[in-house]
């Protein structure tokens, strides 16, 4: 029994199932039960924005196709979003419009990147986003459905589906499921949005195209530097090294963030440290057949940085998760991140 | 009773069907474009194909051009340049999700500019190439499939791959009845 919920609502389970089965039969689902959208349902979403339903919010030039606010609303309705989430969905499209990897064929790529949405501001609490325990996992409607709305629009409106225009080699766990709100109340530092120019408390969102997330479990540390070394080891692994540089984000749980802050590290100090220490030698890269990424002809002991620089765009840092164990994650960015954060609404 | 929205309506838009460029009788004295997309071994494979064509028809001139971004369609400036500089164009190598699709769309775009093309993609991307061809209004658009992968071949293997492809490329570029009889 959930407080405030009418538990006596009568629904027709057969009609519910029939609608969902229709969506499956038409090939409009992402493999999970997906809601059938109707004009009335979509109108509820459009009522949450002042933007013209025919305004173009995404274009994929190589397909010669554009999606509008109305198409985004159809995707959001089918994904199971609540209508009041719609400004967040539109902000996600606005943010993706500034991401080069989302414009240059990323949705069709064999690398199969997923957008990771990062939400900042008071809207996190108003809409009930999860920013704490299990932040990358299931259980919270806005976190689960908003990225799914993007995916259903990509597949249905643009027609980019697996095995055809989506050529993902193995796919990515969490594709169309990655949306984290920052645990601003539990962070020693200013939130990502504030760092990149927005006012504290202002609703804002960014999207980073991500290839995967990797956990970093370091709960019995005795110093901040041990944990930083542990991070650097994950950041510099060769398996993910395919270009001269790539961006890598940190999803710090509050305990790791406070460990660094209490040791005197600002966010920029953490970035500077990782930039300097996440390196590989020419010989390391040659040994694994990855010399092409940095070019041949360098001395064996020459070091190469994974990260292009120590800017927030090259190493975005977001604090999220529970304090219940010192576990964090790195997220592997597909090529680069713009460093852009867009307003919501 | 509400009607369930079909979210795929954009896909059903009528696309104007495209036309193929007229083919020359032979490549004799023609400028043959090698339009590489910066993918690993793409320029090398097209060069090897160019060498094979030159061996058959020494009067051709090879014209090399490089695509700006492999995942996006060529710019209209580049398309105009190809049209001005080449009589036929070999496009490739589409060996990834985005670049196999754009290789096919670039080929279709050049055909509509009256430039005969031979588009080379790797065979694993056939469904992708077919889907983009349909979206571009040319569902039967013939592209040439090389065995996947191309990126890991060494120089000798590239030479061999070019030898395997050259007849099909020639057939695609010249009048079908004359292909094989003349270079």
Short mmCIF file of C-alpha atoms in Angstrom, two decimals:
data_model
loop_
_atom_site.label_atom_id
_atom_site.label_comp_id
_atom_site.label_asym_id
_atom_site.label_seq_id
_atom_site.Cartn_x
_atom_site.Cartn_y
_atom_site.Cartn_z
CA UNK A 1 0.00 0.00 0.00
CA UNK A 2 1.52 3.31 -1.06
CA UNK A 3 0.50 6.52 0.67
CA UNK A 4 -1.41 8.92 -1.53
CA UNK A 5 -2.15 6.36 -4.23
CA UNK A 6 -5.69 5.33 -5.06
CA UNK A 7 -5.49 1.57 -4.74
CA UNK A 8 -9.09 1.06 -5.84
CA UNK A 9 -8.55 2.17 -9.45
CA UNK A 10 -10.32 -0.21 -11.79
CA UNK A 11 -8.44 -1.01 -14.97
CA UNK A 12 -9.18 -3.52 -17.67
CA UNK A 13 -6.13 -5.81 -17.58
CA UNK A 14 -7.06 -7.42 -20.89
CA UNK A 15 -7.21 -4.06 -22.63
CA UNK A 16 -3.91 -3.05 -21.04
CA UNK A 17 -2.27 -6.21 -22.28
CA UNK A 18 -3.84 -5.88 -25.72
CA UNK A 19 -2.39 -2.38 -26.12
CA UNK A 20 1.07 -3.51 -25.10
CA UNK A 21 0.92 -6.57 -27.35
CA UNK A 22 -0.08 -4.33 -30.26
CA UNK A 23 3.08 -2.29 -29.75
CA UNK A 24 5.17 -5.47 -29.68
CA UNK A 25 3.44 -6.83 -32.81
CA UNK A 26 4.06 -3.59 -34.72
CA UNK A 27 7.77 -3.68 -33.87
CA UNK A 28 7.65 -0.37 -31.98
CA UNK A 29 8.97 -1.72 -28.67
CA UNK A 30 12.54 -1.82 -27.41
CA UNK A 31 11.91 -5.35 -26.15
CA UNK A 32 10.19 -4.34 -22.93
CA UNK A 33 6.48 -3.64 -22.52
CA UNK A 34 5.91 -0.24 -24.10
CA UNK A 35 2.83 1.95 -23.81
CA UNK A 36 0.63 2.58 -26.83
CA UNK A 37 0.52 6.35 -27.38
CA UNK A 38 -2.69 8.15 -28.27
CA UNK A 39 -3.34 11.76 -29.29
CA UNK A 40 -4.91 12.44 -25.89
CA UNK A 41 -1.93 10.95 -24.07
CA UNK A 42 0.56 12.92 -26.17
CA UNK A 43 -1.43 16.13 -25.63
CA UNK A 44 -0.79 15.80 -21.89
CA UNK A 45 2.94 15.94 -22.59
CA UNK A 46 2.65 18.86 -24.99
CA UNK A 47 0.76 20.77 -22.27
CA UNK A 48 3.98 20.79 -20.24
CA UNK A 49 5.90 22.91 -22.75
CA UNK A 50 5.34 26.20 -24.53
CA UNK A 51 7.37 25.00 -27.49
CA UNK A 52 5.71 24.52 -30.86
CA UNK A 53 4.87 20.84 -31.41
CA UNK A 54 6.34 21.15 -34.90
CA UNK A 55 9.66 22.60 -33.73
CA UNK A 56 12.53 20.37 -34.86
CA UNK A 57 14.48 19.04 -31.88
CA UNK A 58 16.82 16.59 -33.58
CA UNK A 59 18.13 16.04 -37.09
CA UNK A 60 20.10 13.10 -38.38
CA UNK A 61 21.59 14.46 -41.59
CA UNK A 62 22.85 11.14 -42.88
CA UNK A 63 19.26 9.86 -42.85
CA UNK A 64 17.79 13.16 -44.01
CA UNK A 65 15.32 13.00 -41.14
CA UNK A 66 14.25 15.35 -38.39
CA UNK A 67 12.21 14.80 -35.24
CA UNK A 68 9.92 17.39 -33.71
CA UNK A 69 8.68 18.22 -30.23
CA UNK A 70 5.59 16.12 -31.01
CA UNK A 71 7.73 13.12 -31.96
CA UNK A 72 9.65 13.51 -28.70
CA UNK A 73 6.33 13.50 -26.86
CA UNK A 74 5.27 10.28 -28.59
CA UNK A 75 8.56 8.66 -27.53
CA UNK A 76 8.12 9.92 -23.96
CA UNK A 77 4.55 8.63 -23.75
CA UNK A 78 5.55 5.21 -25.07
CA UNK A 79 8.53 5.03 -22.68
CA UNK A 80 6.27 5.43 -19.65
CA UNK A 81 7.31 8.96 -18.71
CA UNK A 82 4.91 11.03 -16.65
CA UNK A 83 3.77 14.08 -18.65
CA UNK A 84 5.52 16.45 -16.23
CA UNK A 85 8.88 14.89 -17.20
CA UNK A 86 8.54 16.29 -20.72
CA UNK A 87 10.67 19.43 -20.19
CA UNK A 88 13.49 17.12 -19.08
CA UNK A 89 13.08 15.00 -22.21
CA UNK A 90 13.25 18.12 -24.37
CA UNK A 91 16.33 19.33 -22.49
CA UNK A 92 17.96 15.97 -23.19
CA UNK A 93 17.34 16.46 -26.93
CA UNK A 94 18.68 20.03 -26.68
CA UNK A 95 21.81 18.73 -24.99
CA UNK A 96 22.27 15.90 -27.52
CA UNK A 97 22.09 18.51 -30.29
CA UNK A 98 25.42 19.84 -29.06
CA UNK A 99 27.17 16.48 -28.87
CA UNK A 100 29.25 15.74 -31.93
CA UNK A 101 29.18 11.95 -31.39
CA UNK A 102 25.36 12.06 -31.47
CA UNK A 103 25.44 13.93 -34.80
CA UNK A 104 28.16 12.00 -36.57
CA UNK A 105 26.60 8.58 -36.81
CA UNK A 106 26.98 7.60 -33.14
CA UNK A 107 23.52 6.05 -32.96
CA UNK A 108 24.46 3.71 -35.82
CA UNK A 109 27.93 2.96 -34.56
CA UNK A 110 29.34 -0.48 -33.89
CA UNK A 111 30.44 1.04 -30.54
CA UNK A 112 26.77 1.47 -29.63
CA UNK A 113 27.16 4.41 -27.24
CA UNK A 114 24.39 5.38 -24.84
CA UNK A 115 23.61 8.88 -23.68
CA UNK A 116 24.13 9.30 -19.94
CA UNK A 117 21.87 12.06 -18.66
CA UNK A 118 23.02 14.08 -15.65
CA UNK A 119 20.33 16.13 -13.92
CA UNK A 120 21.04 19.04 -11.60
CA UNK A 121 18.87 21.54 -9.74
CA UNK A 122 15.69 21.51 -7.71
CA UNK A 123 13.83 19.50 -10.34
CA UNK A 124 15.61 16.42 -9.01
CA UNK A 125 13.50 16.57 -5.88
CA UNK A 126 10.30 17.88 -7.50
CA UNK A 127 10.14 14.95 -9.94
CA UNK A 128 11.63 12.30 -7.67
CA UNK A 129 14.89 11.52 -9.44
CA UNK A 130 17.20 9.13 -7.66
CA UNK A 131 20.60 10.61 -6.84
CA UNK A 132 21.57 8.33 -3.97
CA UNK A 133 21.61 4.55 -3.43
CA UNK A 134 21.46 2.49 -6.61
CA UNK A 135 21.67 5.58 -8.79
CA UNK A 136 22.74 3.60 -11.86
CA UNK A 137 20.19 0.87 -11.19
CA UNK A 138 16.43 0.45 -11.59
CA UNK A 139 13.57 1.54 -9.38
CA UNK A 140 12.92 5.20 -10.14
CA UNK A 141 10.52 6.28 -12.85
CA UNK A 142 12.22 9.47 -14.08
CA UNK A 143 15.69 7.90 -14.14
CA UNK A 144 14.33 4.84 -15.97
CA UNK A 145 11.90 6.34 -18.45
CA UNK A 146 13.50 9.61 -19.61
CA UNK A 147 16.53 7.99 -21.31
CA UNK A 148 14.22 5.29 -22.64
CA UNK A 149 12.17 8.03 -24.33
CA UNK A 150 15.28 9.05 -26.26
CA UNK A 151 15.87 5.46 -27.35
CA UNK A 152 12.29 4.88 -28.51
CA UNK A 153 12.45 8.07 -30.57
CA UNK A 154 15.75 7.03 -32.15
CA UNK A 155 14.34 3.61 -33.08
CA UNK A 156 10.82 4.57 -34.11
CA UNK A 157 11.09 8.07 -35.51
CA UNK A 158 14.53 7.75 -37.07
CA UNK A 159 14.23 4.02 -37.75
CA UNK A 160 17.64 3.24 -36.23
CA UNK A 161 17.04 -0.31 -35.01
CA UNK A 162 19.37 -3.14 -34.04
CA UNK A 163 20.71 -5.28 -36.90
CA UNK A 164 19.74 -2.69 -39.49
CA UNK A 165 20.73 0.95 -39.11
CA UNK A 166 21.94 0.32 -35.55
CA UNK A 167 25.08 -1.75 -36.08
CA UNK A 168 26.07 -2.15 -32.42
CA UNK A 169 28.56 -5.02 -32.20
CA UNK A 170 27.62 -6.11 -28.68
CA UNK A 171 25.56 -3.19 -27.49
CA UNK A 172 26.07 -1.55 -24.13
CA UNK A 173 24.41 -2.56 -20.85
CA UNK A 174 22.26 0.33 -19.78
CA UNK A 175 21.74 1.76 -23.24
CA UNK A 176 18.75 4.11 -22.98
CA UNK A 177 18.74 3.55 -19.22
CA UNK A 178 21.47 5.86 -17.92
CA UNK A 179 20.15 8.88 -16.11
CA UNK A 180 21.65 10.07 -12.84
CA UNK A 181 20.72 13.02 -10.70
CA UNK A 182 23.66 14.52 -8.86
CA UNK A 183 23.66 14.10 -5.06
CA UNK A 184 24.16 17.83 -4.62
CA UNK A 185 23.20 17.78 -0.94
CA UNK A 186 25.82 15.15 -0.20
CA UNK A 187 28.68 16.62 -2.24
CA UNK A 188 31.59 18.68 -0.92
CA UNK A 189 31.81 20.54 -4.23
CA UNK A 190 29.60 22.62 -6.46
CA UNK A 191 27.44 20.54 -8.82
CA UNK A 192 28.44 19.89 -12.45
CA UNK A 193 25.89 22.43 -13.71
CA UNK A 194 27.19 25.20 -11.44
CA UNK A 195 30.77 24.41 -12.38
CA UNK A 196 29.75 24.91 -16.02
CA UNK A 197 27.98 28.21 -15.58
CA UNK A 198 24.47 27.64 -14.24
CA UNK A 199 23.05 29.07 -11.00
CA UNK A 200 22.85 26.88 -7.90
CA UNK A 201 19.43 25.23 -7.76
CA UNK A 202 18.66 26.01 -11.42
CA UNK A 203 17.30 23.02 -13.32
CA UNK A 204 19.88 21.86 -15.81
CA UNK A 205 20.88 18.76 -17.72
CA UNK A 206 23.82 17.41 -19.65
CA UNK A 207 24.23 14.37 -21.86
CA UNK A 208 27.46 12.45 -22.22
CA UNK A 209 27.74 9.71 -24.83
CA UNK A 210 29.02 6.72 -22.89
CA UNK A 211 30.46 3.37 -23.97
CA UNK A 212 30.29 1.71 -20.57
CA UNK A 213 30.62 2.21 -16.85
CA UNK A 214 33.19 0.37 -14.72
CA UNK A 215 33.04 0.09 -10.96
CA UNK A 216 35.88 1.14 -8.72
CA UNK A 217 35.65 -0.51 -5.30
CA UNK A 218 38.11 0.98 -2.84
CA UNK A 219 36.54 0.93 0.60
CA UNK A 220 39.52 0.19 2.85
CA UNK A 221 41.69 3.08 1.77
CA UNK A 222 44.13 4.81 4.06
CA UNK A 223 44.67 7.89 1.91
CA UNK A 224 43.13 9.88 -0.92
CA UNK A 225 46.18 9.19 -3.07
CA UNK A 226 45.61 5.42 -2.93
CA UNK A 227 42.12 5.90 -4.31
CA UNK A 228 43.37 8.30 -6.99
CA UNK A 229 46.00 5.76 -8.03
CA UNK A 230 43.28 3.12 -8.23
CA UNK A 231 41.21 5.42 -10.45
CA UNK A 232 44.18 6.21 -12.67
CA UNK A 233 44.82 2.50 -13.20
CA UNK A 234 41.29 2.01 -14.51
CA UNK A 235 41.38 5.17 -16.61
CA UNK A 236 44.60 4.17 -18.39
CA UNK A 237 43.74 0.59 -19.26
CA UNK A 238 44.59 -0.18 -22.86
CA UNK A 239 41.46 -2.10 -23.80
CA UNK A 240 39.47 1.09 -24.16
CA UNK A 241 42.26 3.02 -25.89
CA UNK A 242 41.37 3.51 -29.55
CA UNK A 243 42.03 7.19 -30.26
CA UNK A 244 44.76 9.67 -29.45
CA UNK A 245 42.72 10.91 -26.48
CA UNK A 246 39.33 10.20 -25.02
CA UNK A 247 37.30 11.68 -22.20
CA UNK A 248 36.58 9.68 -19.04
CA UNK A 249 34.02 10.71 -16.41
CA UNK A 250 33.96 9.98 -12.71
CA UNK A 251 30.79 9.11 -10.88
CA UNK A 252 32.02 9.55 -7.32
CA UNK A 253 30.05 8.23 -4.42
CA UNK A 254 29.89 10.84 -1.63
CA UNK A 255 32.42 9.02 0.56
CA UNK A 256 35.14 9.14 -2.10
CA UNK A 257 34.25 12.76 -2.89
CA UNK A 258 34.57 13.75 0.77
CA UNK A 259 37.80 11.76 1.12
CA UNK A 260 39.32 13.89 -1.64
CA UNK A 261 37.80 17.13 -0.34
CA UNK A 262 38.93 16.50 3.25
CA UNK A 263 42.44 15.83 1.95
CA UNK A 264 42.36 19.28 0.38
CA UNK A 265 41.54 18.36 -3.21
CA UNK A 266 39.19 20.53 -5.22
CA UNK A 267 37.44 18.93 -8.18
CA UNK A 268 40.03 20.56 -10.41
CA UNK A 269 42.82 19.11 -8.27
CA UNK A 270 41.36 15.62 -8.80
CA UNK A 271 41.20 16.25 -12.55
CA UNK A 272 44.76 17.59 -12.67
CA UNK A 273 46.00 14.56 -10.74
CA UNK A 274 44.25 12.11 -13.05
CA UNK A 275 45.39 13.90 -16.17
CA UNK A 276 49.01 13.66 -15.03
CA UNK A 277 48.85 10.05 -13.87
CA UNK A 278 46.60 8.36 -16.42
CA UNK A 279 49.39 7.66 -18.90
CA UNK A 280 50.86 4.80 -20.90
CA UNK A 281 54.21 4.48 -22.59
CA UNK A 282 54.75 3.93 -26.28
CA UNK A 283 56.05 0.45 -25.44
CA UNK A 284 52.86 -0.37 -23.49
CA UNK A 285 50.69 0.57 -26.45
CA UNK A 286 52.90 -1.24 -28.96
CA UNK A 287 52.74 -4.42 -26.88
CA UNK A 288 48.94 -4.52 -27.25
CA UNK A 289 48.87 -3.49 -30.90
CA UNK A 290 47.54 -0.01 -30.18
CA UNK A 291 50.44 2.08 -31.38
CA UNK A 292 48.23 3.40 -34.17
CA UNK A 293 46.31 5.44 -31.60
CA UNK A 294 49.29 7.67 -30.84
CA UNK A 295 51.41 7.24 -33.95
CA UNK A 296 54.59 5.28 -34.49
CA UNK A 297 58.12 6.58 -34.12
CA UNK A 298 58.06 7.80 -30.53
CA UNK A 299 60.68 6.52 -28.06
CA UNK A 300 59.65 3.44 -26.09
CA UNK A 301 59.53 5.31 -22.80
CA UNK A 302 57.56 8.31 -24.07
CA UNK A 303 54.37 8.68 -22.06
CA UNK A 304 50.98 9.37 -23.62
CA UNK A 305 48.06 10.86 -21.73
CA UNK A 306 44.66 9.18 -22.01
CA UNK A 307 42.98 12.53 -21.47
CA UNK A 308 43.45 15.48 -23.81
CA UNK A 309 43.64 17.91 -20.88
CA UNK A 310 42.27 18.34 -17.35
CA UNK A 311 39.17 20.34 -18.27
CA UNK A 312 35.66 19.45 -17.02
CA UNK A 313 34.83 18.34 -20.56
CA UNK A 314 37.68 15.83 -20.57
CA UNK A 315 37.03 14.62 -17.00
CA UNK A 316 33.46 15.35 -15.94
CA UNK A 317 32.97 14.63 -12.23
CA UNK A 318 29.51 13.92 -10.82
CA UNK A 319 28.78 12.96 -7.21
CA UNK A 320 26.03 10.36 -6.88
CA UNK A 321 25.23 7.21 -4.96
CA UNK A 322 25.00 6.21 -1.33
CA UNK A 323 27.60 6.76 1.36
CA UNK A 324 27.13 3.15 2.46
CA UNK A 325 30.36 1.88 0.84
CA UNK A 326 33.24 3.60 -0.87
CA UNK A 327 32.46 2.52 -4.40
CA UNK A 328 32.52 4.78 -7.40
CA UNK A 329 32.42 4.33 -11.15
CA UNK A 330 34.15 5.67 -14.18
CA UNK A 331 32.19 6.17 -17.35
CA UNK A 332 33.94 5.77 -20.67
CA UNK A 333 33.02 8.60 -22.99
CA UNK A 334 32.49 7.79 -26.67
CA UNK A 335 35.13 10.10 -28.20
CA UNK A 336 34.56 13.50 -26.57
CA UNK A 337 32.11 15.43 -24.42
CA UNK A 338 31.17 19.01 -25.27
CA UNK A 339 31.20 20.21 -21.66
CA UNK A 340 27.76 21.75 -22.28
CA UNK A 341 25.00 21.85 -19.71
CA UNK A 342 21.58 23.07 -20.89
CA UNK A 343 18.71 24.57 -18.90
CA UNK A 344 15.57 22.49 -18.34
CA UNK A 345 12.33 24.22 -19.30
CA UNK B 1 -12.04 4.61 -28.35
CA UNK B 2 -8.64 6.19 -28.99
CA UNK B 3 -6.44 5.37 -31.93
CA UNK B 4 -2.93 4.15 -31.19
CA UNK B 5 -0.34 6.41 -32.81
CA UNK B 6 2.03 4.83 -35.30
CA UNK B 7 5.38 6.34 -34.21
CA UNK B 8 7.14 5.29 -37.41
CA UNK B 9 5.24 7.62 -39.73
CA UNK B 10 8.40 9.48 -40.72
CA UNK B 11 9.72 6.28 -42.22
CA UNK B 12 6.71 6.03 -44.49
CA UNK B 13 7.33 9.41 -46.08
CA UNK B 14 7.43 9.17 -49.83
CA UNK B 15 11.00 9.49 -50.92
CA UNK B 16 11.62 10.54 -54.48
CA UNK B 17 13.10 7.65 -56.34
CA UNK B 18 16.59 8.32 -57.56
CA UNK B 19 18.07 7.72 -60.97
CA UNK B 20 21.30 6.07 -61.97
CA UNK B 21 23.89 7.97 -63.92
CA UNK B 22 24.43 6.90 -67.52
CA UNK B 23 27.46 4.61 -67.87
CA UNK B 24 30.35 5.15 -70.26
CA UNK B 25 31.25 2.42 -72.78
CA UNK B 26 34.69 2.08 -71.24
CA UNK B 27 37.03 3.84 -68.82
CA UNK B 28 39.41 4.86 -71.62
CA UNK B 29 40.80 8.34 -70.99
CA UNK B 30 38.41 8.91 -68.06
CA UNK B 31 39.19 10.46 -64.68
CA UNK B 32 38.55 7.81 -62.03
CA UNK B 33 37.88 9.19 -58.53
CA UNK B 34 39.17 7.26 -55.52
CA UNK B 35 37.02 8.71 -52.75
CA UNK B 36 38.31 7.34 -49.44
CA UNK B 37 36.62 7.89 -46.09
CA UNK B 38 39.70 7.82 -43.77
CA UNK B 39 38.84 4.41 -42.35
CA UNK B 40 41.83 2.19 -41.75
CA UNK B 41 43.06 0.70 -45.08
CA UNK B 42 40.37 2.51 -47.08
CA UNK B 43 42.84 4.67 -49.03
CA UNK B 44 45.17 1.69 -49.43
CA UNK B 45 42.42 -0.55 -50.84
CA UNK B 46 41.20 2.13 -53.23
CA UNK B 47 44.80 2.76 -54.33
CA UNK B 48 45.24 -0.95 -55.01
CA UNK B 49 42.01 -0.98 -57.00
CA UNK B 50 43.21 2.10 -58.90
CA UNK B 51 46.45 0.31 -59.75
CA UNK B 52 44.54 -2.70 -61.08
CA UNK B 53 42.34 -0.48 -63.22
CA UNK B 54 45.39 1.39 -64.53
CA UNK B 55 47.02 -1.92 -65.50
CA UNK B 56 43.97 -2.73 -67.59
CA UNK B 57 43.44 0.75 -69.00
CA UNK B 58 46.60 2.89 -68.89
CA UNK B 59 44.80 5.97 -70.26
CA UNK B 60 42.81 6.58 -67.08
CA UNK B 61 43.73 9.31 -64.62
CA UNK B 62 43.33 8.59 -60.91
CA UNK B 63 41.90 11.42 -58.80
CA UNK B 64 42.17 11.05 -55.02
CA UNK B 65 39.78 12.71 -52.64
CA UNK B 66 39.25 12.28 -48.89
CA UNK B 67 35.98 12.56 -47.04
CA UNK B 68 35.81 15.06 -44.17
CA UNK B 69 33.92 12.91 -41.65
CA UNK B 70 33.29 9.26 -42.32
CA UNK B 71 30.08 9.13 -40.27
CA UNK B 72 28.36 11.94 -42.12
CA UNK B 73 27.36 12.33 -45.75
CA UNK B 74 29.90 14.20 -47.87
CA UNK B 75 29.46 17.96 -48.00
CA UNK B 76 27.84 19.48 -51.07
CA UNK B 77 31.15 21.26 -51.75
CA UNK B 78 32.92 17.91 -51.92
CA UNK B 79 30.15 16.48 -54.10
CA UNK B 80 30.55 19.42 -56.49
CA UNK B 81 34.31 18.96 -56.47
CA UNK B 82 33.94 15.25 -57.30
CA UNK B 83 31.57 16.09 -60.11
CA UNK B 84 33.98 18.64 -61.55
CA UNK B 85 37.10 16.49 -61.13
CA UNK B 86 35.94 12.94 -61.95
CA UNK B 87 34.05 11.06 -64.63
CA UNK B 88 33.40 8.04 -62.38
CA UNK B 89 33.97 7.60 -58.64
CA UNK B 90 34.84 4.63 -56.45
CA UNK B 91 33.56 5.20 -52.91
CA UNK B 92 34.75 3.36 -49.83
CA UNK B 93 35.37 1.64 -47.62
CA UNK B 94 32.18 1.38 -45.60
CA UNK B 95 33.24 -0.92 -42.79
CA UNK B 96 31.36 0.46 -39.77
CA UNK B 97 27.81 1.22 -38.73
CA UNK B 98 27.76 4.85 -39.74
CA UNK B 99 30.29 4.86 -42.59
CA UNK B 100 28.76 1.92 -44.47
CA UNK B 101 25.45 3.81 -44.48
CA UNK B 102 26.99 7.10 -45.61
CA UNK B 103 29.09 5.38 -48.30
CA UNK B 104 25.84 4.15 -49.84
CA UNK B 105 24.13 7.53 -49.48
CA UNK B 106 27.16 9.31 -50.97
CA UNK B 107 27.03 6.90 -53.92
CA UNK B 108 23.34 7.60 -54.47
CA UNK B 109 23.98 11.35 -54.19
CA UNK B 110 26.72 11.16 -56.84
CA UNK B 111 24.51 9.09 -59.15
CA UNK B 112 21.85 11.81 -58.97
CA UNK B 113 24.61 14.26 -60.02
CA UNK B 114 25.17 12.04 -63.08
CA UNK B 115 28.40 10.53 -61.79
CA UNK B 116 28.61 6.72 -62.14
CA UNK B 117 29.81 5.21 -58.87
CA UNK B 118 31.03 1.94 -57.45
CA UNK B 119 30.42 1.90 -53.69
CA UNK B 120 32.48 -0.58 -51.67
CA UNK B 121 31.30 -1.69 -48.22
CA UNK B 122 32.19 -4.80 -46.25
CA UNK B 123 29.71 -7.67 -46.47
CA UNK B 124 28.78 -7.71 -42.77
CA UNK B 125 27.03 -4.36 -43.30
CA UNK B 126 24.77 -5.53 -46.13
CA UNK B 127 21.51 -5.06 -44.16
CA UNK B 128 22.62 -1.60 -43.13
CA UNK B 129 23.48 -0.63 -46.70
CA UNK B 130 20.18 -2.01 -47.96
CA UNK B 131 18.22 -0.07 -45.29
CA UNK B 132 19.87 3.24 -46.12
CA UNK B 133 19.40 2.63 -49.85
CA UNK B 134 15.67 2.15 -49.23
CA UNK B 135 15.53 5.32 -47.13
CA UNK B 136 17.24 7.19 -49.96
CA UNK B 137 14.60 6.01 -52.43
CA UNK B 138 16.82 3.53 -54.22
CA UNK B 139 16.15 0.17 -52.55
CA UNK B 140 17.89 -1.83 -55.27
CA UNK B 141 20.99 0.39 -55.35
CA UNK B 142 23.87 -1.94 -56.23
CA UNK B 143 26.84 -1.69 -53.89
CA UNK B 144 29.87 -3.91 -53.95
CA UNK B 145 30.59 -6.05 -50.93
CA UNK B 146 34.12 -6.90 -49.91
CA UNK B 147 34.66 -9.67 -47.36
CA UNK B 148 34.83 -8.19 -43.85
CA UNK B 149 37.22 -7.06 -42.42
CA UNK B 150 39.40 -4.80 -44.54
CA UNK B 151 41.00 -2.86 -41.66
CA UNK B 152 43.30 -5.69 -40.57
CA UNK B 153 44.68 -6.67 -44.00
CA UNK B 154 48.37 -6.24 -44.79
CA UNK B 155 49.66 -4.86 -48.09
CA UNK B 156 49.73 -8.23 -49.87
CA UNK B 157 46.22 -9.06 -48.67
CA UNK B 158 44.96 -5.67 -49.82
CA UNK B 159 46.43 -6.34 -53.24
CA UNK B 160 44.64 -9.68 -53.34
CA UNK B 161 41.37 -8.11 -52.16
CA UNK B 162 41.65 -5.46 -54.89
CA UNK B 163 42.17 -8.20 -57.49
CA UNK B 164 39.01 -9.94 -56.28
CA UNK B 165 36.97 -6.73 -56.48
CA UNK B 166 38.18 -5.12 -59.68
CA UNK B 167 35.92 -6.97 -62.12
CA UNK B 168 32.83 -6.13 -60.10
CA UNK B 169 33.89 -2.50 -59.81
CA UNK B 170 34.49 -2.26 -63.52
CA UNK B 171 31.12 -3.87 -64.26
CA UNK B 172 29.46 -1.34 -62.04
CA UNK B 173 31.16 1.66 -63.69
CA UNK B 174 30.70 0.94 -67.38
CA UNK B 175 27.84 -0.18 -69.63
CA UNK B 176 26.92 -3.68 -68.46
CA UNK B 177 27.16 -5.28 -71.92
CA UNK B 178 30.65 -3.93 -72.41
CA UNK B 179 32.11 -4.68 -69.01
CA UNK B 180 34.80 -7.30 -69.24
CA UNK B 181 35.23 -6.72 -72.96
CA UNK B 182 36.95 -3.41 -72.40
CA UNK B 183 38.46 -1.70 -69.43
#
